[in-house]
Short mmCIF file of C-alpha atoms and ligand atoms in Angstrom, two decimals:
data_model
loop_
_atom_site.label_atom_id
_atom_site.label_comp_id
_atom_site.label_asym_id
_atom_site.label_seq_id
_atom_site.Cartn_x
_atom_site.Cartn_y
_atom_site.Cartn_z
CA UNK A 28 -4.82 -42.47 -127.19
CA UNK A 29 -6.55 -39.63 -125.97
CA UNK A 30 -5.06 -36.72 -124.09
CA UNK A 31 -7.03 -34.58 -121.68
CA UNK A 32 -6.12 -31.22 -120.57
CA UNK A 33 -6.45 -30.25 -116.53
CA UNK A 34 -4.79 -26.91 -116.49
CA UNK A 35 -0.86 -26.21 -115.68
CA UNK A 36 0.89 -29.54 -115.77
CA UNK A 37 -2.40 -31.82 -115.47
CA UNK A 38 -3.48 -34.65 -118.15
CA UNK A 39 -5.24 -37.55 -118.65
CA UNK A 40 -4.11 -40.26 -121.06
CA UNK A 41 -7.30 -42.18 -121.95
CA UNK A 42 -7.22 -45.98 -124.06
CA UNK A 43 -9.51 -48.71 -124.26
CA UNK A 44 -8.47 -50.31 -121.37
CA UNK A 45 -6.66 -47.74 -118.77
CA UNK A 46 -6.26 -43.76 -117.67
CA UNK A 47 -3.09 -42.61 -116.46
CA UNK A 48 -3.40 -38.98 -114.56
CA UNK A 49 -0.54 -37.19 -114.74
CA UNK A 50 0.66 -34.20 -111.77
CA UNK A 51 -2.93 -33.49 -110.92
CA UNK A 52 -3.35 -29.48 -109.53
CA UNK A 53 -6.98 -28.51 -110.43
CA UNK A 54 -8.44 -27.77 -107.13
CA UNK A 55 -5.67 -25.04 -106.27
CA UNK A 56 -5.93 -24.10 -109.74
CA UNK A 57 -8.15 -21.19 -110.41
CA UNK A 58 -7.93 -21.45 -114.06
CA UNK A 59 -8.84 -24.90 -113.74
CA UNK A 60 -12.54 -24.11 -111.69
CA UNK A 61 -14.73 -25.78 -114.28
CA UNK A 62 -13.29 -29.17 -113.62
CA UNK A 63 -14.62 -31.57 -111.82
CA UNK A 64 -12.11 -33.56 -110.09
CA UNK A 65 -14.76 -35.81 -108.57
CA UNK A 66 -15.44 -37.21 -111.70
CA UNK A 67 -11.74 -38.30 -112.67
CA UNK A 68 -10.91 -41.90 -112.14
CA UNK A 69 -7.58 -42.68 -112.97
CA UNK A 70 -6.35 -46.49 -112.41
CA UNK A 71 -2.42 -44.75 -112.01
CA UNK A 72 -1.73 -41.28 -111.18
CA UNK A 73 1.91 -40.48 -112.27
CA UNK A 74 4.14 -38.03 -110.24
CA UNK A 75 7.28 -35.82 -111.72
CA UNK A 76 7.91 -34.81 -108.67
CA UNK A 77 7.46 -33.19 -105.28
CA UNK A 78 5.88 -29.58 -106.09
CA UNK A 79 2.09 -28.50 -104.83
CA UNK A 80 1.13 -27.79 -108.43
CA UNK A 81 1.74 -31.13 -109.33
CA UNK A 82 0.20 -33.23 -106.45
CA UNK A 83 -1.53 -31.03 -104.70
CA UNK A 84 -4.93 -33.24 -105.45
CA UNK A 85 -2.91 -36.54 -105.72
CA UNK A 86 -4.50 -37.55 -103.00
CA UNK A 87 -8.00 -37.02 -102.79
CA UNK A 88 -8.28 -38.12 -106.47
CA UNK A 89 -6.00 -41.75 -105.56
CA UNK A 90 -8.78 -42.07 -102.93
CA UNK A 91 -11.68 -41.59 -104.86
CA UNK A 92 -10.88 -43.92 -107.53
CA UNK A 93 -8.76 -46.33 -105.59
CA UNK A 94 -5.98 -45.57 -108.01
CA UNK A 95 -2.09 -46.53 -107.87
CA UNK A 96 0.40 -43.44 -107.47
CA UNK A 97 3.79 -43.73 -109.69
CA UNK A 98 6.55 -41.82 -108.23
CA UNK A 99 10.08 -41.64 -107.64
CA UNK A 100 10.63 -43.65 -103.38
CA UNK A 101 10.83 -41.07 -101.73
CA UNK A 102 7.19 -39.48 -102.80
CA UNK A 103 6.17 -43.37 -103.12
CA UNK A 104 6.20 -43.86 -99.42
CA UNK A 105 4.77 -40.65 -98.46
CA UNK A 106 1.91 -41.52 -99.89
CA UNK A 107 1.37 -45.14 -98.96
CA UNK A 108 2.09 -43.85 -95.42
CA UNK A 109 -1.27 -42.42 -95.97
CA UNK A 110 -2.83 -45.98 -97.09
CA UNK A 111 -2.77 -45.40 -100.89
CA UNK A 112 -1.67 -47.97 -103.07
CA UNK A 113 2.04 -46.72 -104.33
CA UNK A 114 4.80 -48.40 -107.13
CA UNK A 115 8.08 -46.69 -106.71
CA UNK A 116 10.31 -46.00 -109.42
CA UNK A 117 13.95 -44.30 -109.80
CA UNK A 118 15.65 -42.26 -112.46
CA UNK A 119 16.50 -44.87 -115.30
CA UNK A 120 14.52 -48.05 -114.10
CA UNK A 121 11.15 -48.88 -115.90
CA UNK A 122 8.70 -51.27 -115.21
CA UNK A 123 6.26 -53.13 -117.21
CA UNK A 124 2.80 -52.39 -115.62
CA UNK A 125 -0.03 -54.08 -117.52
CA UNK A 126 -0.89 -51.45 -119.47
CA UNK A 127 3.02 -51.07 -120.90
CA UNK A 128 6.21 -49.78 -120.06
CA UNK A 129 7.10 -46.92 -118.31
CA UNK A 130 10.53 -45.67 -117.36
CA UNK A 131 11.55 -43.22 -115.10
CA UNK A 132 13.74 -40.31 -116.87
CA UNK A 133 16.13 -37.40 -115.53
CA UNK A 134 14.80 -34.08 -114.56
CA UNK A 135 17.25 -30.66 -113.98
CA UNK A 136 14.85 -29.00 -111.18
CA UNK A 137 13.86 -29.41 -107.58
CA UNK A 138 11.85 -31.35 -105.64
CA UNK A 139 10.31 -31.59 -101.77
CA UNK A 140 6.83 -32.50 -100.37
CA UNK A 141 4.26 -29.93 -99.40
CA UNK A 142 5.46 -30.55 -95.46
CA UNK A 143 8.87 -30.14 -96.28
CA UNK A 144 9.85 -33.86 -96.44
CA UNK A 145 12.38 -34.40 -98.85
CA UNK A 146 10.82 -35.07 -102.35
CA UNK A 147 13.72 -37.35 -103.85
CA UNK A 148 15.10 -36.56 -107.81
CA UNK A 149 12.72 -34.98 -110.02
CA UNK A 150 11.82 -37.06 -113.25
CA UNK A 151 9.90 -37.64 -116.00
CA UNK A 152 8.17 -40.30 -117.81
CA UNK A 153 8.25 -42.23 -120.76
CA UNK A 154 5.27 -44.25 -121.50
CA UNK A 155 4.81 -46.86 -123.99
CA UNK A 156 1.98 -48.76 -125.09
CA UNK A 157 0.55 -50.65 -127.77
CA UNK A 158 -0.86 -47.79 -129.25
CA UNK A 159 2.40 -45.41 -129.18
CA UNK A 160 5.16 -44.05 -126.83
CA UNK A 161 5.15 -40.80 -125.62
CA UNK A 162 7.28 -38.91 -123.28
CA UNK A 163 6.18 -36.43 -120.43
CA UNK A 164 8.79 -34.43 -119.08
CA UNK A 165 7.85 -33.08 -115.58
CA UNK A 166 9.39 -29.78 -114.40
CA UNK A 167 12.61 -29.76 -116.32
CA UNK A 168 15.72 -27.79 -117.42
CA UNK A 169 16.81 -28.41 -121.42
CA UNK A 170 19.40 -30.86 -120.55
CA UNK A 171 21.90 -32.97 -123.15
CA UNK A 172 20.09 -36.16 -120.72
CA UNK A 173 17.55 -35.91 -123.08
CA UNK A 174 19.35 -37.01 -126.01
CA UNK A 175 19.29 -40.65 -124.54
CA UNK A 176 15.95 -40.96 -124.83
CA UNK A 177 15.20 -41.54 -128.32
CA UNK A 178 18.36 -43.97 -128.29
CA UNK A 179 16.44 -46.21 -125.80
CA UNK A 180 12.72 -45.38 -126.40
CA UNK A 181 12.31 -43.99 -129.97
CA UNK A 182 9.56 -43.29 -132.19
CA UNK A 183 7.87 -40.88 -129.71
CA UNK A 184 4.40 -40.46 -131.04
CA UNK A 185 4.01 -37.08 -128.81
CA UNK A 186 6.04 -35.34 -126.08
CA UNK A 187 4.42 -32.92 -123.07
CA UNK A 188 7.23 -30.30 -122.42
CA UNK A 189 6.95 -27.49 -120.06
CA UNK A 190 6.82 -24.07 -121.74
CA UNK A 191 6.68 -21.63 -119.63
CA UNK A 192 10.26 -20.24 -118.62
CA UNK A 193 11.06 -19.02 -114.81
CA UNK A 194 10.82 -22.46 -112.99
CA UNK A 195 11.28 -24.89 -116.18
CA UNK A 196 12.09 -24.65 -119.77
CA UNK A 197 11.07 -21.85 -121.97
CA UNK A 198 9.99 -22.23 -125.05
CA UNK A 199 13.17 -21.57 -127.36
CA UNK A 200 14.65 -24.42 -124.54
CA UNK A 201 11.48 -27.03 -125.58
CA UNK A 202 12.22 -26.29 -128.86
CA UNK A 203 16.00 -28.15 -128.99
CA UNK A 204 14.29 -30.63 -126.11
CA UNK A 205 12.13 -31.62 -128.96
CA UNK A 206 15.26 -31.67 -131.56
CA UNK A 207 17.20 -34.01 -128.43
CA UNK A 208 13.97 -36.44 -128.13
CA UNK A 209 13.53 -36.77 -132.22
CA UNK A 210 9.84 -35.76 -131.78
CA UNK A 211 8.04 -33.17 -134.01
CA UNK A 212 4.12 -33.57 -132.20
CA UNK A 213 4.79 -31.92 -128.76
CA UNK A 214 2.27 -30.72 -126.51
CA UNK A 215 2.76 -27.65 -124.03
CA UNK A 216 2.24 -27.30 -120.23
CA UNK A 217 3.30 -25.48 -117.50
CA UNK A 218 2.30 -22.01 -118.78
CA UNK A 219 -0.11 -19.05 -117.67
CA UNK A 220 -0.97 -20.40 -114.12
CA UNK A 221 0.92 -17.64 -112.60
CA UNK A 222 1.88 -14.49 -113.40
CA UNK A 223 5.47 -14.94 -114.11
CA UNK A 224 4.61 -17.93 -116.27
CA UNK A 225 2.67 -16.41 -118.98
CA UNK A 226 3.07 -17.79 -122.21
CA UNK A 227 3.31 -15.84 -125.54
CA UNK A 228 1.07 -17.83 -127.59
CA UNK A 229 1.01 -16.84 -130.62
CA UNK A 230 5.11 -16.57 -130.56
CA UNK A 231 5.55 -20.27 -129.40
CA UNK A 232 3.68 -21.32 -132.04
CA UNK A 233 5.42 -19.24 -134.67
CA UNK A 234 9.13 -20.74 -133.43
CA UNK A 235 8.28 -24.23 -133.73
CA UNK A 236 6.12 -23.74 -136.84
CA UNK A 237 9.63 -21.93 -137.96
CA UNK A 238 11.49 -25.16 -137.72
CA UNK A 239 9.06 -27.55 -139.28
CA UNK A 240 7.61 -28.54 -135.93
CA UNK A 241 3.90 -29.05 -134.49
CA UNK A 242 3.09 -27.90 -130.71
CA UNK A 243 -0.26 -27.65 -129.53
CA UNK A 244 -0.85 -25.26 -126.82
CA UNK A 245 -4.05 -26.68 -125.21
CA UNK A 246 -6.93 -25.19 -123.72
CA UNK A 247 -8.34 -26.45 -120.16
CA UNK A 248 -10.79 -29.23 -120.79
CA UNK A 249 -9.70 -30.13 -124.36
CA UNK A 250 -8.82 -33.64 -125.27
CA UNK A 251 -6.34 -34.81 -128.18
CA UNK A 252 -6.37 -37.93 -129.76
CA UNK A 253 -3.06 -39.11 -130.90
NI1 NI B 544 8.33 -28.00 -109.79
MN1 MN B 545 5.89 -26.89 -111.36
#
């Protein structure tokens, strides 16, 4: 699997045979001006939730490449009101798409549409596929919900956690998310797109390294292969 970086909470999850985008903001994104969002062509672009910096090119993207969007109903039919090809989920169902499983998992934050419609639950996502199971977790709270998740979907090969404090976890928060999930391989988001999100780098690194686990802190652009 290979994991691409598109600034704030933005990636691409690359196999042999499909590319899932996940909360694309890179337009609106100034951090993000080097990529070229005319050249990402997701089959499914998976939605956490209602928020501008996480669908605020959702739609332009879905349109280029003909892709499906993954969200909870209420975003679901927002966007097939615009003619885009939608599969709506809800917190705790999953649904086995041909590429593998995904279920829809709790979120503690907010969520409404960019016109104020109402945006439905927040959530996140766990994925699993022939080549692993991993687990992105939207715009989220640390929240004892999480402990379910390795009781129904474990062996998480890599979790995406939001880092950044203020409007989601911080990073002594992602820390015991990671403990809850069982996962030692977690990859941070939602950090340094706005001012009151900055991330200490070199300290988040330091208090996972302290408890014997791995986060990766990725630059815009970069790919991981897990
Ligand atoms: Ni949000
Ligand atoms: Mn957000």
């Amino acid at each position: 699997m290979k994991l691409t970086y598109y600034g704030h909470s933005c990636f691409l999850l690359e196999t042999s045979d499909c590319s899932l985008l996940f909360d694309p903001m890179i337009s609106a994104n100034e951090l993000a001006a080097d990529i070229d969002i005319t050249a990402i062509k997701p089959d499914y672009i998976l939605l956490s939730h209602g928020h501008f910096d996480h669908l605020h090119d959702a739609e332009s993207i879905a349109k280029q490449a003909g892709s499906t969007i993954i969200a909870n109903y209420e975003i679901a039919e927002w966007y097939k009101a615009k003619g885009i090809n939608v599969h709506h989920m809800n917190i705790g169902g999953k649904w086995k798409f041909s590429f593998g499983t995904v279920k829809m998992v709790n979120a503690v934050h907010s969520s409404v549409l960019p016109d104020g419609t109402y945006g439905g639950a927040p959530g996140g996502f766990v994925v699993s596929m022939t080549e692993g199971t991993f687990y992105f977790a939207g715009d989220t709270a640390l929240t004892i919900d999480m402990q379910l998740i390795p009781m129904t979907c474990p062996d998480l090969k890599f979790a995406i956690l939001p880092v950044g404090d203020d409007l989601t976890m911080g990073v002594d928060d992602a820390l015991k998310a990671a403990e809850m999930i069982k996962c030692s391989e977690i990859v941070a988001c939602h950090f340094d797109t706005f001012g009151y999100i900055k991330l200490d780098h070199d300290g988040c690194k330091q208090t996972f390294a302290a408890s014997g686990r791995n986060i990766q802190i990725p630059v815009i652009g970069q790919s991981i292969i897990f």
